[in-house]
mmCIF file of C-alpha atoms and ligand atoms in Angstrom:
data_model
loop_
_atom_site.group_PDB
_atom_site.id
_atom_site.type_symbol
_atom_site.label_atom_id
_atom_site.label_comp_id
_atom_site.label_asym_id
_atom_site.label_seq_id
_atom_site.Cartn_x
_atom_site.Cartn_y
_atom_site.Cartn_z
ATOM 1 C CA MET A 11 5.529 19.443 -4.261
ATOM 2 C CA ILE A 12 5.930 15.677 -3.885
ATOM 3 C CA LYS A 13 3.104 13.345 -2.974
ATOM 4 C CA ILE A 14 3.156 10.666 -0.300
ATOM 5 C CA ALA A 15 0.423 8.023 -0.271
ATOM 6 C CA LEU A 16 -0.285 5.530 2.500
ATOM 7 C CA SER A 17 -1.578 2.177 1.355
ATOM 8 C CA PHE A 18 -2.769 -0.890 3.315
ATOM 9 C CA ASP A 19 -3.042 -4.339 1.813
ATOM 10 C CA ASP A 20 -5.599 -7.129 2.257
ATOM 11 C CA GLY A 21 -8.524 -5.624 4.226
ATOM 12 C CA ARG A 22 -7.449 -6.595 7.728
ATOM 13 C CA MET A 23 -9.592 -5.772 10.740
ATOM 14 C CA ASP A 24 -6.773 -3.854 12.420
ATOM 15 C CA ASN A 25 -6.674 -1.480 9.420
ATOM 16 C CA TYR A 26 -10.256 -0.489 10.132
ATOM 17 C CA VAL A 27 -9.476 0.121 13.819
ATOM 18 C CA MET A 28 -6.374 2.156 12.944
ATOM 19 C CA ALA A 29 -8.322 4.192 10.358
ATOM 20 C CA LYS A 30 -10.928 5.154 12.968
ATOM 21 C CA GLU A 31 -8.391 5.874 15.726
ATOM 22 C CA ILE A 32 -5.537 7.518 13.798
ATOM 23 C CA LEU A 33 -6.283 8.410 10.160
ATOM 24 C CA GLU A 34 -9.722 9.953 10.648
ATOM 25 C CA PRO A 35 -8.819 12.133 13.666
ATOM 26 C CA LEU A 36 -5.593 13.323 12.002
ATOM 27 C CA GLN A 37 -7.313 13.658 8.604
ATOM 28 C CA VAL A 38 -4.688 11.561 6.849
ATOM 29 C CA PRO A 39 -5.916 10.074 3.547
ATOM 30 C CA ALA A 40 -5.165 6.459 2.662
ATOM 31 C CA THR A 41 -5.947 3.634 0.263
ATOM 32 C CA PHE A 42 -7.218 0.229 1.411
ATOM 33 C CA ASN A 43 -6.609 -2.687 -0.936
ATOM 34 C CA ILE A 44 -9.206 -5.392 -0.478
ATOM 35 C CA THR A 45 -9.014 -9.120 -1.209
ATOM 36 C CA VAL A 46 -12.726 -9.727 -1.721
ATOM 37 C CA GLY A 47 -12.993 -13.465 -0.941
ATOM 38 C CA TYR A 48 -10.997 -12.840 2.248
ATOM 39 C CA ILE A 49 -13.387 -10.264 3.679
ATOM 40 C CA LYS A 50 -16.351 -12.403 2.581
ATOM 41 C CA LYS A 51 -14.732 -15.140 4.700
ATOM 42 C CA GLU A 52 -15.015 -17.693 1.915
ATOM 43 C CA ASP A 53 -13.545 -21.122 2.477
ATOM 44 C CA LYS A 54 -11.104 -22.800 0.126
ATOM 45 C CA ILE A 55 -9.689 -19.619 -1.320
ATOM 46 C CA GLU A 56 -6.126 -18.353 -1.255
ATOM 47 C CA LYS A 57 -6.150 -15.961 1.720
ATOM 48 C CA PRO A 58 -3.612 -13.189 2.360
ATOM 49 C CA SER A 59 -3.123 -14.137 6.019
ATOM 50 C CA ASP A 60 -4.671 -15.683 9.124
ATOM 51 C CA HIS A 61 -5.577 -12.240 10.488
ATOM 52 C CA GLU A 62 -9.221 -11.408 11.076
ATOM 53 C CA PRO A 63 -10.564 -9.500 8.046
ATOM 54 C CA MET A 64 -12.628 -6.332 8.383
ATOM 55 C CA THR A 65 -16.371 -6.854 7.885
ATOM 56 C CA ILE A 66 -18.288 -5.833 4.759
ATOM 57 C CA GLU A 67 -20.037 -3.147 6.841
ATOM 58 C CA GLN A 68 -16.716 -1.755 8.032
ATOM 59 C CA LEU A 69 -15.439 -1.692 4.451
ATOM 60 C CA LYS A 70 -18.529 0.210 3.316
ATOM 61 C CA GLU A 71 -18.068 2.646 6.169
ATOM 62 C CA LEU A 72 -14.478 3.381 5.115
ATOM 63 C CA SER A 73 -15.613 3.676 1.503
ATOM 64 C CA SER A 74 -18.225 6.293 2.432
ATOM 65 C CA ASN A 75 -15.476 8.582 3.775
ATOM 66 C CA THR A 76 -13.980 10.640 0.900
ATOM 67 C CA GLN A 77 -10.690 10.655 2.834
ATOM 68 C CA PHE A 78 -10.220 7.028 1.764
ATOM 69 C CA GLU A 79 -9.839 5.132 -1.498
ATOM 70 C CA ILE A 80 -10.770 1.462 -1.852
ATOM 71 C CA ALA A 81 -8.777 -0.540 -4.417
ATOM 72 C CA SER A 82 -8.928 -4.191 -5.418
ATOM 73 C CA HIS A 83 -6.355 -6.709 -4.205
ATOM 74 C CA GLY A 84 -7.700 -9.742 -6.083
ATOM 75 C CA TYR A 85 -10.710 -11.917 -5.409
ATOM 76 C CA GLU A 86 -8.255 -14.453 -4.021
ATOM 77 C CA HIS A 87 -4.747 -13.461 -3.002
ATOM 78 C CA ASN A 88 -2.948 -14.313 -6.255
ATOM 79 C CA ASN A 89 -1.937 -12.703 -9.550
ATOM 80 C CA ASP A 90 -3.972 -14.730 -12.029
ATOM 81 C CA ILE A 91 -5.411 -12.135 -14.429
ATOM 82 C CA ASN A 92 -8.975 -13.477 -14.223
ATOM 83 C CA ASN A 93 -8.770 -13.405 -10.441
ATOM 84 C CA LEU A 94 -7.560 -9.782 -10.456
ATOM 85 C CA ILE A 95 -10.378 -8.675 -12.777
ATOM 86 C CA ARG A 96 -12.983 -10.657 -10.813
ATOM 87 C CA GLY A 97 -11.812 -8.972 -7.604
ATOM 88 C CA ALA A 98 -12.390 -5.521 -9.106
ATOM 89 C CA ILE A 99 -15.847 -6.450 -10.452
ATOM 90 C CA GLU A 100 -17.003 -7.986 -7.161
ATOM 91 C CA LEU A 101 -15.588 -5.111 -5.116
ATOM 92 C CA ARG A 102 -17.601 -2.617 -7.192
ATOM 93 C CA LYS A 103 -20.746 -4.647 -6.452
ATOM 94 C CA ILE A 104 -20.069 -4.598 -2.695
ATOM 95 C CA LEU A 105 -19.459 -0.844 -2.737
ATOM 96 C CA GLY A 106 -22.506 -0.175 -4.909
ATOM 97 C CA LEU A 107 -20.434 1.321 -7.732
ATOM 98 C CA SER A 108 -21.381 1.101 -11.402
ATOM 99 C CA GLU A 109 -19.196 -0.983 -13.692
ATOM 100 C CA ILE A 110 -17.840 2.099 -15.455
ATOM 101 C CA GLU A 111 -16.428 3.467 -12.191
ATOM 102 C CA LYS A 112 -12.626 3.354 -12.410
ATOM 103 C CA ILE A 113 -10.880 1.227 -9.823
ATOM 104 C CA GLY A 114 -7.241 0.445 -9.109
ATOM 105 C CA ILE A 115 -5.705 -2.995 -8.696
ATOM 106 C CA VAL A 116 -2.915 -3.802 -6.261
ATOM 107 C CA SER A 117 -0.935 -6.941 -7.073
ATOM 108 C CA PRO A 118 -1.005 -9.558 -4.256
ATOM 109 C CA ARG A 119 2.504 -9.925 -2.817
ATOM 110 C CA SER A 120 3.450 -7.342 -5.475
ATOM 111 C CA GLU A 121 4.343 -10.341 -7.635
ATOM 112 C CA PHE A 122 2.576 -9.428 -10.871
ATOM 113 C CA ASP A 123 4.909 -10.170 -13.790
ATOM 114 C CA THR A 124 5.006 -6.823 -15.611
ATOM 115 C CA SER A 125 6.629 -8.367 -18.690
ATOM 116 C CA LYS A 126 3.208 -9.915 -19.413
ATOM 117 C CA LEU A 127 1.378 -6.614 -19.201
ATOM 118 C CA SER A 128 1.347 -5.711 -22.890
ATOM 119 C CA THR A 129 -0.548 -8.885 -23.811
ATOM 120 C CA ILE A 130 -3.316 -8.338 -21.264
ATOM 121 C CA ILE A 131 -3.529 -4.561 -20.957
ATOM 122 C CA ASP A 132 -6.798 -4.534 -22.985
ATOM 123 C CA ASN A 133 -8.370 -6.792 -20.383
ATOM 124 C CA PHE A 134 -7.589 -4.200 -17.708
ATOM 125 C CA MET A 135 -8.772 -1.304 -19.895
ATOM 126 C CA ASN A 136 -12.042 -3.017 -20.886
ATOM 127 C CA ASN A 137 -12.820 -3.472 -17.198
ATOM 128 C CA ASN A 138 -12.130 0.184 -16.311
ATOM 129 C CA ILE A 139 -9.038 -0.518 -14.240
ATOM 130 C CA SER A 140 -7.279 2.791 -13.616
ATOM 131 C CA TYR A 141 -3.914 1.548 -12.382
ATOM 132 C CA LEU A 142 -1.923 -1.516 -11.417
ATOM 133 C CA ARG A 143 0.334 -1.209 -8.386
ATOM 134 C CA VAL A 144 3.286 -3.584 -8.355
ATOM 135 C CA GLY A 145 6.475 -4.077 -6.334
ATOM 136 C CA LYS A 146 9.517 -1.890 -6.358
ATOM 137 C CA ARG A 147 11.523 -2.067 -9.549
ATOM 138 C CA PHE A 148 15.201 -1.617 -8.849
ATOM 139 C CA GLU A 149 16.605 -0.305 -12.082
ATOM 140 C CA LYS A 150 20.214 0.506 -11.294
ATOM 141 C CA ASN A 151 22.385 -1.871 -9.230
ATOM 142 C CA SER A 152 19.351 -4.010 -8.634
ATOM 143 C CA PHE A 153 21.268 -6.981 -7.177
ATOM 144 C CA ILE A 154 23.286 -4.782 -4.812
ATOM 145 C CA ARG A 155 20.164 -2.914 -3.717
ATOM 146 C CA LYS A 156 18.369 -6.164 -2.925
ATOM 147 C CA VAL A 157 21.327 -7.411 -0.850
ATOM 148 C CA VAL A 158 21.645 -4.087 0.985
ATOM 149 C CA ARG A 159 17.914 -4.119 1.704
ATOM 150 C CA LYS A 160 18.275 -7.565 3.288
ATOM 151 C CA ILE A 161 21.311 -6.660 5.391
ATOM 152 C CA ASN A 162 19.813 -3.374 6.505
ATOM 153 C CA ARG A 163 16.787 -5.123 7.945
ATOM 154 C CA LYS A 164 19.195 -6.185 10.721
ATOM 155 C CA ILE A 165 21.276 -3.032 11.162
ATOM 156 C CA ASN A 166 18.719 -0.328 10.333
ATOM 157 C CA ILE A 167 20.789 2.520 8.960
ATOM 158 C CA PRO A 168 18.356 5.158 7.646
ATOM 159 C CA SER A 169 20.572 6.357 4.792
ATOM 160 C CA LEU A 170 20.968 2.782 3.518
ATOM 161 C CA TYR A 171 17.223 2.215 3.592
ATOM 162 C CA SER A 172 16.704 5.434 1.712
ATOM 163 C CA TRP A 173 19.415 4.556 -0.834
ATOM 164 C CA VAL A 174 17.757 1.224 -1.598
ATOM 165 C CA TYR A 175 14.519 2.965 -2.537
ATOM 166 C CA ASN A 176 16.002 6.204 -3.740
ATOM 167 C CA GLN A 177 15.225 5.892 -7.408
ATOM 168 C CA SER A 178 12.207 6.732 -9.437
ATOM 169 C CA ASN A 179 9.799 4.857 -7.207
ATOM 170 C CA ILE A 180 6.939 6.385 -9.101
ATOM 171 C CA ARG A 181 7.849 6.919 -12.699
ATOM 172 C CA LYS A 182 6.499 10.099 -14.190
ATOM 173 C CA ASP A 183 6.211 8.491 -17.636
ATOM 174 C CA ASP A 184 3.980 5.681 -16.390
ATOM 175 C CA ASN A 185 0.297 6.329 -16.230
ATOM 176 C CA PHE A 186 -0.812 2.801 -15.465
ATOM 177 C CA LEU A 187 1.885 0.990 -13.470
ATOM 178 C CA ILE A 188 2.719 2.316 -10.007
ATOM 179 C CA TYR A 189 5.663 1.171 -7.921
ATOM 180 C CA THR A 190 5.770 1.106 -4.170
ATOM 181 C CA ALA A 191 8.065 1.066 -1.145
ATOM 182 C CA GLY A 192 7.056 -1.799 1.137
ATOM 183 C CA ILE A 193 7.380 -1.264 4.877
ATOM 184 C CA ILE A 194 7.712 -4.295 7.131
ATOM 185 C CA LYS A 195 8.496 -4.881 10.792
ATOM 186 C CA ASP A 196 12.265 -4.581 10.253
ATOM 187 C CA ASN A 197 12.028 -1.108 8.706
ATOM 188 C CA LYS A 198 12.236 1.365 11.579
ATOM 189 C CA LEU A 199 10.487 4.718 11.925
ATOM 190 C CA LYS A 200 13.765 6.629 11.539
ATOM 191 C CA GLU A 201 14.381 4.863 8.212
ATOM 192 C CA VAL A 202 10.971 5.713 6.804
ATOM 193 C CA LYS A 203 11.387 9.348 7.905
ATOM 194 C CA LYS A 204 14.746 9.484 6.145
ATOM 195 C CA LEU A 205 13.198 8.008 2.997
ATOM 196 C CA ILE A 206 10.615 10.789 3.013
ATOM 197 C CA ASP A 207 13.211 13.507 3.751
ATOM 198 C CA ASP A 208 15.269 12.304 0.786
ATOM 199 C CA ALA A 209 12.160 12.049 -1.383
ATOM 200 C CA ILE A 210 11.551 15.753 -0.742
ATOM 201 C CA LYS A 211 15.175 16.570 -1.637
ATOM 202 C CA ASN A 212 14.987 14.464 -4.800
ATOM 203 C CA ASP A 213 11.505 15.642 -5.778
ATOM 204 C CA LYS A 214 10.110 12.096 -5.914
ATOM 205 C CA SER A 215 6.729 10.853 -4.811
ATOM 206 C CA TYR A 216 6.245 7.626 -2.884
ATOM 207 C CA ILE A 217 3.577 5.140 -1.969
ATOM 208 C CA LEU A 218 4.274 3.609 1.424
ATOM 209 C CA THR A 219 2.739 0.156 1.613
ATOM 210 C CA MET A 220 1.898 -1.475 4.908
ATOM 211 C CA HIS A 221 -0.146 -4.368 6.244
ATOM 212 C CA SER A 222 -1.108 -4.664 9.918
ATOM 213 C CA ILE A 223 -0.795 -1.828 12.453
ATOM 214 C CA LEU A 224 -0.886 -3.324 15.955
ATOM 215 C CA LYS A 225 -0.050 -2.649 19.593
ATOM 216 C CA ALA A 226 2.563 -4.734 21.426
ATOM 217 C CA ASN A 227 -0.016 -6.738 23.395
ATOM 218 C CA GLU A 228 -1.987 -7.783 20.304
ATOM 219 C CA LYS A 229 -1.904 -11.091 18.463
ATOM 220 C CA PHE A 230 0.372 -11.098 15.381
ATOM 221 C CA TYR A 231 2.372 -8.123 16.725
ATOM 222 C CA ASP A 232 5.645 -9.973 16.032
ATOM 223 C CA ASP A 233 4.642 -10.859 12.474
ATOM 224 C CA LEU A 234 6.968 -9.577 9.735
ATOM 225 C CA PHE A 235 4.111 -7.635 8.109
ATOM 226 C CA THR A 236 3.090 -5.802 11.282
ATOM 227 C CA TRP A 237 4.111 -2.257 12.120
ATOM 228 C CA ASP A 238 3.918 -0.759 15.598
ATOM 229 C CA TYR A 239 0.766 1.272 16.290
ATOM 230 C CA TYR A 240 2.546 4.096 18.133
ATOM 231 C CA ASP A 241 5.327 4.352 15.548
ATOM 232 C CA PHE A 242 2.655 4.583 12.888
ATOM 233 C CA TYR A 243 0.930 7.359 14.822
ATOM 234 C CA LYS A 244 4.263 9.219 15.007
ATOM 235 C CA LEU A 245 4.756 8.726 11.267
ATOM 236 C CA CYS A 246 1.325 10.232 10.562
ATOM 237 C CA LYS A 247 2.100 13.223 12.799
ATOM 238 C CA TYR A 248 5.390 13.671 10.929
ATOM 239 C CA LEU A 249 3.618 13.561 7.563
ATOM 240 C CA LYS A 250 1.039 16.113 8.756
ATOM 241 C CA LYS A 251 3.816 18.451 9.893
ATOM 242 C CA LEU A 252 5.512 18.178 6.480
ATOM 243 C CA GLU A 253 2.170 18.846 4.828
ATOM 244 C CA ASN A 254 1.553 21.916 6.998
ATOM 245 C CA ASP A 255 5.045 23.133 6.062
ATOM 246 C CA LYS A 256 4.054 22.729 2.387
ATOM 247 C CA LYS A 257 6.739 20.144 1.706
ATOM 248 C CA ILE A 258 4.488 17.219 0.761
ATOM 249 C CA ILE A 259 0.914 16.417 -0.195
ATOM 250 C CA ILE A 260 -0.531 13.360 1.522
ATOM 251 C CA CYS A 261 -2.831 11.673 -0.974
ATOM 252 C CA LYS A 262 -4.423 8.423 -2.104
ATOM 253 C CA THR A 263 -2.809 6.013 -4.558
ATOM 254 C CA LYS A 264 -5.090 7.124 -7.409
ATOM 255 C CA ASP A 265 -4.016 10.761 -6.892
ATOM 256 C CA ILE A 266 -0.411 9.779 -7.560
ATOM 257 C CA ILE A 267 -1.400 9.026 -11.139
ATOM 258 C CA ASN A 268 -4.222 11.444 -11.700
ATOM 259 C CA GLY A 269 -2.478 14.521 -10.386
ATOM 260 C CA LYS A 270 -4.018 16.621 -7.675
HETATM 261 ZN ZN1 LIG B 310 -1.721 -8.834 0.201
#
């Protein structure tokens, strides 16, 4: 059975609200990727966005629910290796975890240069980092896929969206790097459903990465990294139906690697 993981970047306040109102009642697991300096509201750091961050207390509350995983998304929102490691160390402190507790890292903007990984992998290992999630790697026809992805953001044909991502999103031979399908405002519900339907057919697991989940009357609703609250609710109901039909397992990012 394939696995589908839902993942939310940055630590935005609306993620907390959505988790309480949608994920907890529906019992949908998810991973929240936290930029530590952002939720500590530190000045003069590289922030992910102008959105209100969730509070430390809200983060701890999510962390105390076994339905959720908390991963690191940098201390600041950039891919400097020391910043990524610092984010993981400081996040453990906030959550009251020991330094040997494994934690995942999610690359800010998914821009980590994986060609550098071999030279710094020991740094990740020595700091008990369990995985590094990066952007989608288009292996075959990568230029064409990128162009089609751009065009399809205007015309929204589900089979095109699925084709763009329909490769080994999560590579079975990797046990450290994880790839992800990013979902932004221009990717419609019907496209994401089609991606999941095809994933089942092709026996491939996916991580669906999102940012803000907001209602139409809320600030930042029109932002490119916002997804509609009610569409997201429908997506969760769809995933739960597939899970009840024993077609998918909804899991956390770390379960994609660790098996379940
Ligand atoms: Zn981010």
